[in-house]
Amino acid sequence: MSGSIIIRLTDVSFAYEGADERAVKGVSFEVKQGEFLSIIGHNGSGKSTLAKMLNGLLLPVEGVVEVNGAVTVDEERIWDVRQTVGMVFQNPDNQFVAPTVEDDIAFGMENLGVPPEEMEVRIMDALEKVHMTAYRQAEPNRLSGGQKQRVAIAGILAIRPAVLVLDEATAMLDPRGRREVLDVVHRMNRELGMTVIQITHYLEETLASDRIIVIDNGSKVGEGMPSEVYQRVDWLRSLGLDVPFASGLQDRLQKKGLSFPGLEMTTEGVLDRLWTSALKK
Ligand SMILES: Nc1ncnc2c1ncn2[C@@H]1O[C@H](COP(=O)(O)OP(=O)(O)O)[C@@H](O)[C@H]1O
Ligand SMILES: [Mg+2]
């Protein structure tokens, strides 16, 4: 994490037309450059609405979204905003417009006026980063779910955004596809310093985040490091969320009087602690 703030939300609210209740209610938070942030919350809590406000696809009815110093309501800066914040959505099948992988990646760049020679370089570079070089000429429709999402990420990477937003991008994938996509995203974060905002309901996928924001019924109700957030097991369950396996396990042990300080994030970690305490007896 390098520290400067790339996204800032100040008291942001959103209402869909005709809806009685606001989908997002007075949410504020900042995202630092290079940060890996996860946003969790049960279905319908407003996560996707929030995500779409991060690149100006939706504009707040109240409050301000700032991206790299530009407010998203400023029509003159909206292309800067869109170029800064790339989005990958849930359904891998709805993200392709061209007959081949390379044409698809080129499409996004054409819209930005990237010169053809430069496009060539960026296509190869993006495909290499998501380990899909061999599929350059492939038909997107023939790829597996995990491969499709990696190509979708390549299309975004070619645009060179500073921030990658993934809105349940792994939700329709099998475990292997999910792992492939997550590996790529964590590598982008580590090696390129790309800021990542990940929305997911697979809580295990948030354990390696720098920070987690918890959304409930349109409001931000919690925020902290995974080791802080996942200690609050009863609270998370009261919000309709499950907890990572290791947290649930420690919670059960604690309620049986077997506790140790701090939170282990992995099952192996919990087992190690148990062995250690058993051997001490
Ligand atoms: N296009 C829409 N029109 C009207 N209401 C919507 C629309 N999209 C979402 N909503 C409503 O806004 C609320 C938040 O939805 P959403 O942001 O999709 O939540 P999440 O992504 O957390 O599941 C829900 O009550 C949902 O029904
Ligand atoms: Mg959603």
XYZ file of C-alpha atoms in Angstrom, residues 55-193:
139
model
C -16.780 4.763 -12.119
C -19.733 7.020 -12.774
C -22.047 4.382 -14.278
C -24.461 5.634 -11.605
C -24.284 9.111 -10.090
C -25.106 9.765 -6.436
C -28.333 11.597 -5.594
C -26.518 12.975 -2.560
C -22.874 13.128 -1.570
C -19.725 13.026 -3.654
C -17.641 10.320 -5.326
C -14.111 11.458 -6.162
C -11.810 9.401 -8.368
C -8.237 10.589 -8.602
C -9.382 14.098 -7.784
C -12.261 14.177 -10.297
C -15.870 14.164 -9.109
C -17.964 11.663 -11.062
C -20.760 14.181 -11.740
C -18.314 16.327 -13.725
C -19.188 15.426 -17.342
C -15.860 16.742 -18.568
C -13.957 14.287 -16.381
C -16.151 11.207 -16.822
C -13.752 9.613 -19.345
C -10.849 10.106 -16.951
C -12.951 8.445 -14.285
C -13.904 5.516 -16.544
C -10.306 5.037 -17.552
C -9.129 5.096 -13.957
C -11.672 2.581 -12.665
C -12.157 -0.617 -14.688
C -15.035 -2.939 -13.830
C -15.513 -6.679 -14.221
C -19.015 -7.965 -13.598
C -20.572 -11.230 -12.521
C -21.682 -12.833 -15.738
C -18.717 -13.818 -17.929
C -20.988 -14.289 -20.935
C -22.220 -10.717 -21.053
C -18.815 -9.141 -21.326
C -17.772 -9.961 -24.902
C -18.518 -7.981 -28.050
C -16.073 -9.439 -30.602
C -15.559 -12.840 -32.288
C -12.024 -13.376 -30.998
C -10.238 -12.758 -27.733
C -7.817 -10.256 -29.271
C -10.553 -8.300 -31.042
C -12.440 -8.115 -27.832
C -9.479 -6.693 -25.966
C -8.855 -4.276 -28.855
C -12.429 -3.015 -28.707
C -12.063 -1.267 -25.362
C -8.849 0.380 -26.505
C -10.367 1.585 -29.793
C -12.895 3.495 -27.748
C -9.998 5.267 -26.057
C -8.197 6.011 -29.313
C -5.109 3.899 -28.589
C -2.948 3.698 -31.794
C -2.910 0.228 -33.505
C 0.832 -0.519 -32.887
C 0.376 0.294 -29.228
C -2.760 -1.878 -29.130
C -0.777 -4.851 -30.327
C 1.707 -4.486 -27.489
C -0.986 -4.020 -24.883
C -2.986 -7.067 -26.066
C 0.041 -9.339 -25.744
C 0.964 -7.830 -22.418
C -2.545 -8.145 -20.972
C -2.965 -11.745 -22.175
C 0.379 -12.669 -20.690
C -0.587 -11.203 -17.332
C -3.733 -13.329 -17.123
C -1.925 -16.389 -18.590
C -4.118 -16.517 -21.708
C -1.562 -15.841 -24.462
C -2.356 -19.147 -26.173
C -5.991 -18.118 -26.572
C -5.421 -14.910 -28.478
C -7.331 -16.105 -31.563
C -9.888 -18.152 -29.650
C -13.610 -17.509 -29.650
C -14.562 -16.099 -26.259
C -17.706 -18.267 -26.190
C -15.666 -21.458 -26.237
C -13.657 -20.655 -23.144
C -14.360 -21.915 -19.634
C -15.912 -19.525 -17.120
C -12.581 -18.855 -15.422
C -10.891 -18.229 -18.766
C -13.669 -15.853 -19.817
C -13.286 -13.789 -16.676
C -9.520 -13.714 -17.147
C -10.034 -12.416 -20.699
C -12.484 -9.831 -19.339
C -9.769 -8.773 -16.888
C -7.238 -8.638 -19.756
C -9.610 -6.303 -21.628
C -9.645 -4.027 -18.615
C -5.874 -4.291 -18.040
C -5.253 -3.184 -21.644
C -6.942 0.075 -20.766
C -4.449 0.393 -17.912
C -6.799 1.471 -15.156
C -5.364 2.369 -11.755
C -8.271 0.619 -10.023
C -9.898 -2.712 -10.786
C -13.396 -3.288 -9.410
C -14.689 -6.869 -9.405
C -18.397 -7.161 -8.701
C -18.976 -10.822 -7.805
C -16.692 -11.623 -10.737
C -16.116 -15.158 -9.469
C -19.709 -15.920 -8.476
C -20.584 -17.983 -11.556
C -17.325 -19.912 -11.674
C -16.404 -23.332 -10.389
C -13.798 -23.497 -7.594
C -10.960 -23.846 -10.057
C -12.129 -20.865 -12.143
C -12.509 -18.825 -8.977
C -8.967 -19.630 -7.923
C -7.585 -18.747 -11.376
C -9.249 -15.360 -11.340
C -8.280 -14.602 -7.745
C -4.663 -15.546 -8.387
C -4.517 -13.149 -11.322
C -6.112 -10.339 -9.362
C -3.802 -10.744 -6.368
C -0.805 -10.802 -8.686
C -1.951 -7.549 -10.383
C -2.222 -6.002 -6.931
C 1.168 -7.237 -5.715
C 3.262 -6.853 -8.830
C 1.702 -3.847 -10.553
C 0.452 -2.071 -7.456
